[in-house]
CSV table of C-alpha atoms in Angstrom, one decimal:
chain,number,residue,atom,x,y,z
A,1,UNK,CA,126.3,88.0,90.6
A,2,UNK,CA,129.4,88.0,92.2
A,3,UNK,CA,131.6,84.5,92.1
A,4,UNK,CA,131.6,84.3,96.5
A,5,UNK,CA,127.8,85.2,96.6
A,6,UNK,CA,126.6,82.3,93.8
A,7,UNK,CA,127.4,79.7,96.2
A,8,UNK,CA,125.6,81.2,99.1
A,9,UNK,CA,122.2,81.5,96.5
A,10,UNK,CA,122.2,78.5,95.5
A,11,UNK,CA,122.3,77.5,99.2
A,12,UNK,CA,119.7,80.1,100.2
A,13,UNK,CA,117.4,78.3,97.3
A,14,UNK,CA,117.7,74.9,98.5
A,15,UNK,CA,116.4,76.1,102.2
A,16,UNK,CA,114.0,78.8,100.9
A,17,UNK,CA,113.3,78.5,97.4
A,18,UNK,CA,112.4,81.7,94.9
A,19,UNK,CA,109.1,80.9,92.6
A,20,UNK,CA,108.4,83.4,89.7
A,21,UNK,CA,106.0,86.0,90.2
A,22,UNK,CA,104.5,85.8,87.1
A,23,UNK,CA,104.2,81.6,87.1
A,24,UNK,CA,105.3,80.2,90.2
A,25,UNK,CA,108.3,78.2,88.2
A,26,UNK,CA,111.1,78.0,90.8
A,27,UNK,CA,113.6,80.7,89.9
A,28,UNK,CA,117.1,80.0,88.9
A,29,UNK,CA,120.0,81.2,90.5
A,30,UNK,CA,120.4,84.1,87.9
A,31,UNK,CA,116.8,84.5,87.9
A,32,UNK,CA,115.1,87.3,90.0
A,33,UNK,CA,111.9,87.6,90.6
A,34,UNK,CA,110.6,86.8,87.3
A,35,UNK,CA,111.5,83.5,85.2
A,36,UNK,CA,113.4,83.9,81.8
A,37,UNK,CA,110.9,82.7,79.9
A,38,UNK,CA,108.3,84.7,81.6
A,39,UNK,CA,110.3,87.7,81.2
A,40,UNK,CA,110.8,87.5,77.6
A,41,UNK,CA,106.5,87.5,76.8
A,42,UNK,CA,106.4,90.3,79.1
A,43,UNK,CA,103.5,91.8,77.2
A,44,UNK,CA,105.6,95.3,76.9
A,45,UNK,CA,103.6,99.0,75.6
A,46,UNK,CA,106.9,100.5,73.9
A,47,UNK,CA,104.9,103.8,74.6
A,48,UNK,CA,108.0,105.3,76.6
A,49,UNK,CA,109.2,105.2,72.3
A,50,UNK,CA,106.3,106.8,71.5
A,51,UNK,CA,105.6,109.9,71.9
A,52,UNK,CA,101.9,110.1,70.9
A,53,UNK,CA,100.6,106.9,72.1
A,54,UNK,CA,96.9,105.8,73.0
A,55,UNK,CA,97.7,106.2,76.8
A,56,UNK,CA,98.9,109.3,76.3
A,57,UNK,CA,96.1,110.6,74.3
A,58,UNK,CA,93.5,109.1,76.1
A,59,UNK,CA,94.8,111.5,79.0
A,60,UNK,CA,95.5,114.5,77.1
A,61,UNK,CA,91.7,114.2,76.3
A,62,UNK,CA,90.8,114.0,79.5
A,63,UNK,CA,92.8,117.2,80.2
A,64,UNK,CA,91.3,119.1,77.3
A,65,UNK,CA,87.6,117.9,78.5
A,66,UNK,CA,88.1,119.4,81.6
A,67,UNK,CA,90.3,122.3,81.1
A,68,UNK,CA,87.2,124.6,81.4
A,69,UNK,CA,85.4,122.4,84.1
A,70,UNK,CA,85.5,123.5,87.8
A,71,UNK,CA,86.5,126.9,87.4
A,72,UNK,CA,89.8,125.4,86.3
A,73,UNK,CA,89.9,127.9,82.8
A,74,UNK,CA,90.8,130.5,85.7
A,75,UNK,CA,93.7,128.8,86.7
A,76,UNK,CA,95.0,128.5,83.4
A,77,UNK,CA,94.1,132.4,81.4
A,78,UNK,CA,95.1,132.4,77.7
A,79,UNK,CA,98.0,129.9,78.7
A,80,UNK,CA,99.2,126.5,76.6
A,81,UNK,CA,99.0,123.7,78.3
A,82,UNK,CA,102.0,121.2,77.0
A,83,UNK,CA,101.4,117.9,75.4
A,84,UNK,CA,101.7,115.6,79.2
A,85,UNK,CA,103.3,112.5,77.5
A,86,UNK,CA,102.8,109.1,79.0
A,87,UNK,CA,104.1,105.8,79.1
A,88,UNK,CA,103.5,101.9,80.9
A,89,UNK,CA,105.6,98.8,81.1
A,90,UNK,CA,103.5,96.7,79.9
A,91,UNK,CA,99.9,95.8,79.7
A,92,UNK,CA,97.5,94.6,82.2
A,93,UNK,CA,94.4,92.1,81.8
A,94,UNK,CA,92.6,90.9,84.7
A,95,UNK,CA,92.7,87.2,83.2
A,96,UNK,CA,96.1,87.2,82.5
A,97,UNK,CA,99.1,86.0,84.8
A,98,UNK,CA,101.1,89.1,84.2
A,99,UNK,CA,98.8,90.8,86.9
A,100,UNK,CA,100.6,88.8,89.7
A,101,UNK,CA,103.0,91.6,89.6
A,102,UNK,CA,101.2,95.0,90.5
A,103,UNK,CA,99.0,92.3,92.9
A,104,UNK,CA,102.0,91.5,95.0
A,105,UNK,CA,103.1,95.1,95.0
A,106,UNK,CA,100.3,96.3,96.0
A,107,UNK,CA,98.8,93.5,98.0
A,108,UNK,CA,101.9,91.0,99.3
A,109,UNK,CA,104.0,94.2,100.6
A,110,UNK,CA,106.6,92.6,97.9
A,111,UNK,CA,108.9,95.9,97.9
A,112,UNK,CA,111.9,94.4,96.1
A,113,UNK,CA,109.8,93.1,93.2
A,114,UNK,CA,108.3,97.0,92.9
A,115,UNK,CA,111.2,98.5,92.6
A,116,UNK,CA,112.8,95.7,90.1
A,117,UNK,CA,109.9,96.5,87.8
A,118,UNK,CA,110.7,100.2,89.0
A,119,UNK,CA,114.0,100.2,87.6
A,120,UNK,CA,113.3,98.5,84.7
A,121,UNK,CA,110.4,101.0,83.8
A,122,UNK,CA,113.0,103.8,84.2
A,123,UNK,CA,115.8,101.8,82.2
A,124,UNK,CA,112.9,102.2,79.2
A,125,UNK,CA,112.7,105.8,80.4
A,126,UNK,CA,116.1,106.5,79.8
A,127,UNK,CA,115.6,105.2,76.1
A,128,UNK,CA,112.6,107.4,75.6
A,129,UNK,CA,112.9,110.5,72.9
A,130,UNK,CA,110.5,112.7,75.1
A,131,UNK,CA,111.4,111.5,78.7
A,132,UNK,CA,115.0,111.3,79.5
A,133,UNK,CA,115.0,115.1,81.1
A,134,UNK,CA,112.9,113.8,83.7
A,135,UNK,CA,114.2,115.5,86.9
A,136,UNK,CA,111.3,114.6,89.4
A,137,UNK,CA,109.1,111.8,90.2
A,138,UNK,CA,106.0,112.2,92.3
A,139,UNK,CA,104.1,109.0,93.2
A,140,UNK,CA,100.7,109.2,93.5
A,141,UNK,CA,100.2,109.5,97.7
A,142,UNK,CA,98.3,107.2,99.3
A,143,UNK,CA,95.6,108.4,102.7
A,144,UNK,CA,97.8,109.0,105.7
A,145,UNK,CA,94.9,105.8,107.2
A,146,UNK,CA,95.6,103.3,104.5
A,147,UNK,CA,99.1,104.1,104.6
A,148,UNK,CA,99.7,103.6,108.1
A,149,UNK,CA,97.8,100.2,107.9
A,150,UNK,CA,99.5,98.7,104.9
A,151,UNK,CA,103.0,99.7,105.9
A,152,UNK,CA,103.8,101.8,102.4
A,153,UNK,CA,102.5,102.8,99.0
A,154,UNK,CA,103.1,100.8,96.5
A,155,UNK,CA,103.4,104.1,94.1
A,156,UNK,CA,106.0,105.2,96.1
A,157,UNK,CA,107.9,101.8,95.8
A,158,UNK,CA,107.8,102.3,92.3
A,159,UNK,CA,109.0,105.7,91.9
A,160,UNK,CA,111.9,105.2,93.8
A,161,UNK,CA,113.2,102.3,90.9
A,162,UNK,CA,112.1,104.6,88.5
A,163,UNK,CA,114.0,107.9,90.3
A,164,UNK,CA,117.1,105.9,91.1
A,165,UNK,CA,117.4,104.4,87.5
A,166,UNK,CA,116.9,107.8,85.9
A,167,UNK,CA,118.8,109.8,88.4
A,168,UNK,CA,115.9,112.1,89.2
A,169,UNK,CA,114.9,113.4,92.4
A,170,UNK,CA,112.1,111.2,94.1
A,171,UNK,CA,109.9,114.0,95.9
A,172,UNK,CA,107.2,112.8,98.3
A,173,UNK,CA,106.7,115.5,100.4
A,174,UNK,CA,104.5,118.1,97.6
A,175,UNK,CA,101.6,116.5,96.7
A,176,UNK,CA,99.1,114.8,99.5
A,177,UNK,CA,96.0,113.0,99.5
A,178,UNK,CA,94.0,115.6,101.5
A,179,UNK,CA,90.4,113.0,102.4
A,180,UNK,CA,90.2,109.5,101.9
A,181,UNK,CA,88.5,107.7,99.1
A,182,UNK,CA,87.1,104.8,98.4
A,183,UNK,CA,88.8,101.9,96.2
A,184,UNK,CA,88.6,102.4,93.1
A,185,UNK,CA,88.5,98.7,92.1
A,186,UNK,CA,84.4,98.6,91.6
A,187,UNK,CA,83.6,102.0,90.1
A,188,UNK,CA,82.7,102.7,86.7
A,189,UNK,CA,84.2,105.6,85.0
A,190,UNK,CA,81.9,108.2,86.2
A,191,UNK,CA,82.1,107.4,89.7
A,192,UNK,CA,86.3,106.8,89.5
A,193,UNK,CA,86.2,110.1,88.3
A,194,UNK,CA,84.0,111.8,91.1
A,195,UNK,CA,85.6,109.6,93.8
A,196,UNK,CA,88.8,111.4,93.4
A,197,UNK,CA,87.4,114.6,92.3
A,198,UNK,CA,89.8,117.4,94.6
A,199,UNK,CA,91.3,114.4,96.3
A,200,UNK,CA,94.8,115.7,96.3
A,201,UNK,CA,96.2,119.0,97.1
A,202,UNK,CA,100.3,120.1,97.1
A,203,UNK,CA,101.8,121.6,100.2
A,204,UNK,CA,104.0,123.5,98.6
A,205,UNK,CA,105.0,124.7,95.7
A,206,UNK,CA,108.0,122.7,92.7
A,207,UNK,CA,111.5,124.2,94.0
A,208,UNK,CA,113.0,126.6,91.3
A,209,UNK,CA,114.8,124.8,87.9
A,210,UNK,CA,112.4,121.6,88.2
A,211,UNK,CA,111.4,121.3,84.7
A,212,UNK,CA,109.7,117.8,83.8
A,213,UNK,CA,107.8,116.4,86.3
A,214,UNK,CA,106.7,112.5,86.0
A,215,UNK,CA,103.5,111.4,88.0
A,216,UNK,CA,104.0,108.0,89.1
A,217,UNK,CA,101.1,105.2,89.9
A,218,UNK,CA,100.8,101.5,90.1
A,219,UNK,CA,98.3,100.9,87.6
A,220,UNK,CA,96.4,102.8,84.5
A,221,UNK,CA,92.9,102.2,83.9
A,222,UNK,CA,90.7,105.8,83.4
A,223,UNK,CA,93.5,107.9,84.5
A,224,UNK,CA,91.1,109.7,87.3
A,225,UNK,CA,93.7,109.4,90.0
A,226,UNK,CA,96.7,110.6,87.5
A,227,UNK,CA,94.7,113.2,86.6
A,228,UNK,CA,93.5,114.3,89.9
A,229,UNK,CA,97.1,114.4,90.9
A,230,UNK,CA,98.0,116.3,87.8
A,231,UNK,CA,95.4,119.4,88.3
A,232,UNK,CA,97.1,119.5,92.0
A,233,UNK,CA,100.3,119.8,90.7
A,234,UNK,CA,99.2,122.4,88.3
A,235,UNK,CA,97.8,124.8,91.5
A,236,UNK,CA,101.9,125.2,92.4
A,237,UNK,CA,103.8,125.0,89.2
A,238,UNK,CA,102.3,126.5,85.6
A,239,UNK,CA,105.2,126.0,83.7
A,240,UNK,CA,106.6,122.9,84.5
A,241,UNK,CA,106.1,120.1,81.9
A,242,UNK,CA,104.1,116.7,83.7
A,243,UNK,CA,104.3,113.5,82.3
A,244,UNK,CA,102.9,109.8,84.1
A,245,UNK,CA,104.0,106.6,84.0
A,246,UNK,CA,102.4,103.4,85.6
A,247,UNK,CA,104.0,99.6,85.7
A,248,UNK,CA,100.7,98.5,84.1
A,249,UNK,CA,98.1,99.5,81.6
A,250,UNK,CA,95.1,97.9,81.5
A,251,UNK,CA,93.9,97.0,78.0
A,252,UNK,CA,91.2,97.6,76.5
């Protein structure tokens, strides 16, 4: 922080104090959004170090299981379908404190804390052996309904710290989320699956030299929505690499 803008903080604490996301410990004045002490058991994946990773598997299963599912073998004739690496923050348990973050992103409209964790993702990004020639990030699009009635999307948020830090293009006008679906908070796995079934569609096609695509949601729990996202993004570019990220992973 800059020497003339510490003073002003500190004042700007006393008459509206910052409380940690994570704990509700009020924040020092070098503190943003997330204590120290908070921020160091920050329950981290390491999968963006990983190239094989149980995230990334578990959807690279779900891709082989459903390659020749749908008619989809015929979008795909005698062609190899790369590796789609993937990688979280950190990991997510319902009972756990740590999910105070992708709630307030999601639920408290708190943008500036979505795009801290955004940037941070990306700055583990940029460390990655498999991720750093990322040049676009697609959030996951939200219903043009539930957009317009929460303000935002809480994917997009995210993206954009993840697109700034890696200094990759943030594209949110290819893939759309062509009928609305119901939360997927309640569902089991078949029905998250079947509610987002042919859910998204692209508009248009990846421009020309765009080649490493990262899908970008809030949260990872089946991968249904990722992978949804991923067969739409397939329709309009074959031989573009896709990778996903989320800011959470739910554990097992």
């Amino acid at each position: 922080m800059e020497p003339f803008k510490r003073p002003l903080a500190c004042i700007s604490d006393l008459v509206l104090p910052r409380t940690c996301t994570v704990c509700g410990r009020r924040l020092l004045s070098f503190e943003k959004h997330i204590c120290t002490s908070c921020l160091a058991d920050l329950p981290l994946t390491f999968n963006w170090a990983l190239p094989h990773n149980a995230m990334a598997d578990r959807f690279n299963e779900r891709i082989q299981e459903n390659l020749f599912k749908d008619g989809e073998q015929s979008c795909f004739p005698g062609r190899h379908i790369p590796y789609c690496y993937a990688t979280s923050l950190f990991f997510f348990n319902s009972e756990a404190l740590y999910r105070h973050i992708p709630y307030s992103v999601k639920y408290r409209m708190d943008i500036p804390l979505g795009l801290f964790f955004g940037r941070m993702l990306g700055e583990m990004i940029c460390l990655s052996p498999v991720l750093g020639d990322i040049d676009m990030v697609i959030p996951v699009p939200l219903h043009w309904t539930r957009k317009w009635k929460r303000g935002y999307n809480q994917a997009e948020v995210i993206a954009r710290g993840i697109a700034g830090r890696i200094h990759a293009d943030l594209c949110t006008g290819i893939l759309f989320r062509s009928r609305r679906t119901a939360t997927q908070t309640r569902l089991d796995i078949k029905g998250k699956e079947d509610n987002v079934r042919s859910a998204f569609a692209a508009r248009k096609s990846i421009p020309p030299g765009i080649r490493h695509i990262l899908l970008v949601d809030d949260v990872f729990t089946t991968g249904a929505t990722l992978y949804a996202c991923w067969q739409a993004v397939r329709t309009v570019s074959r031989d573009t690499r896709i990778s996903i990220a989320t800011l959470a992973l739910v554990s097992n």
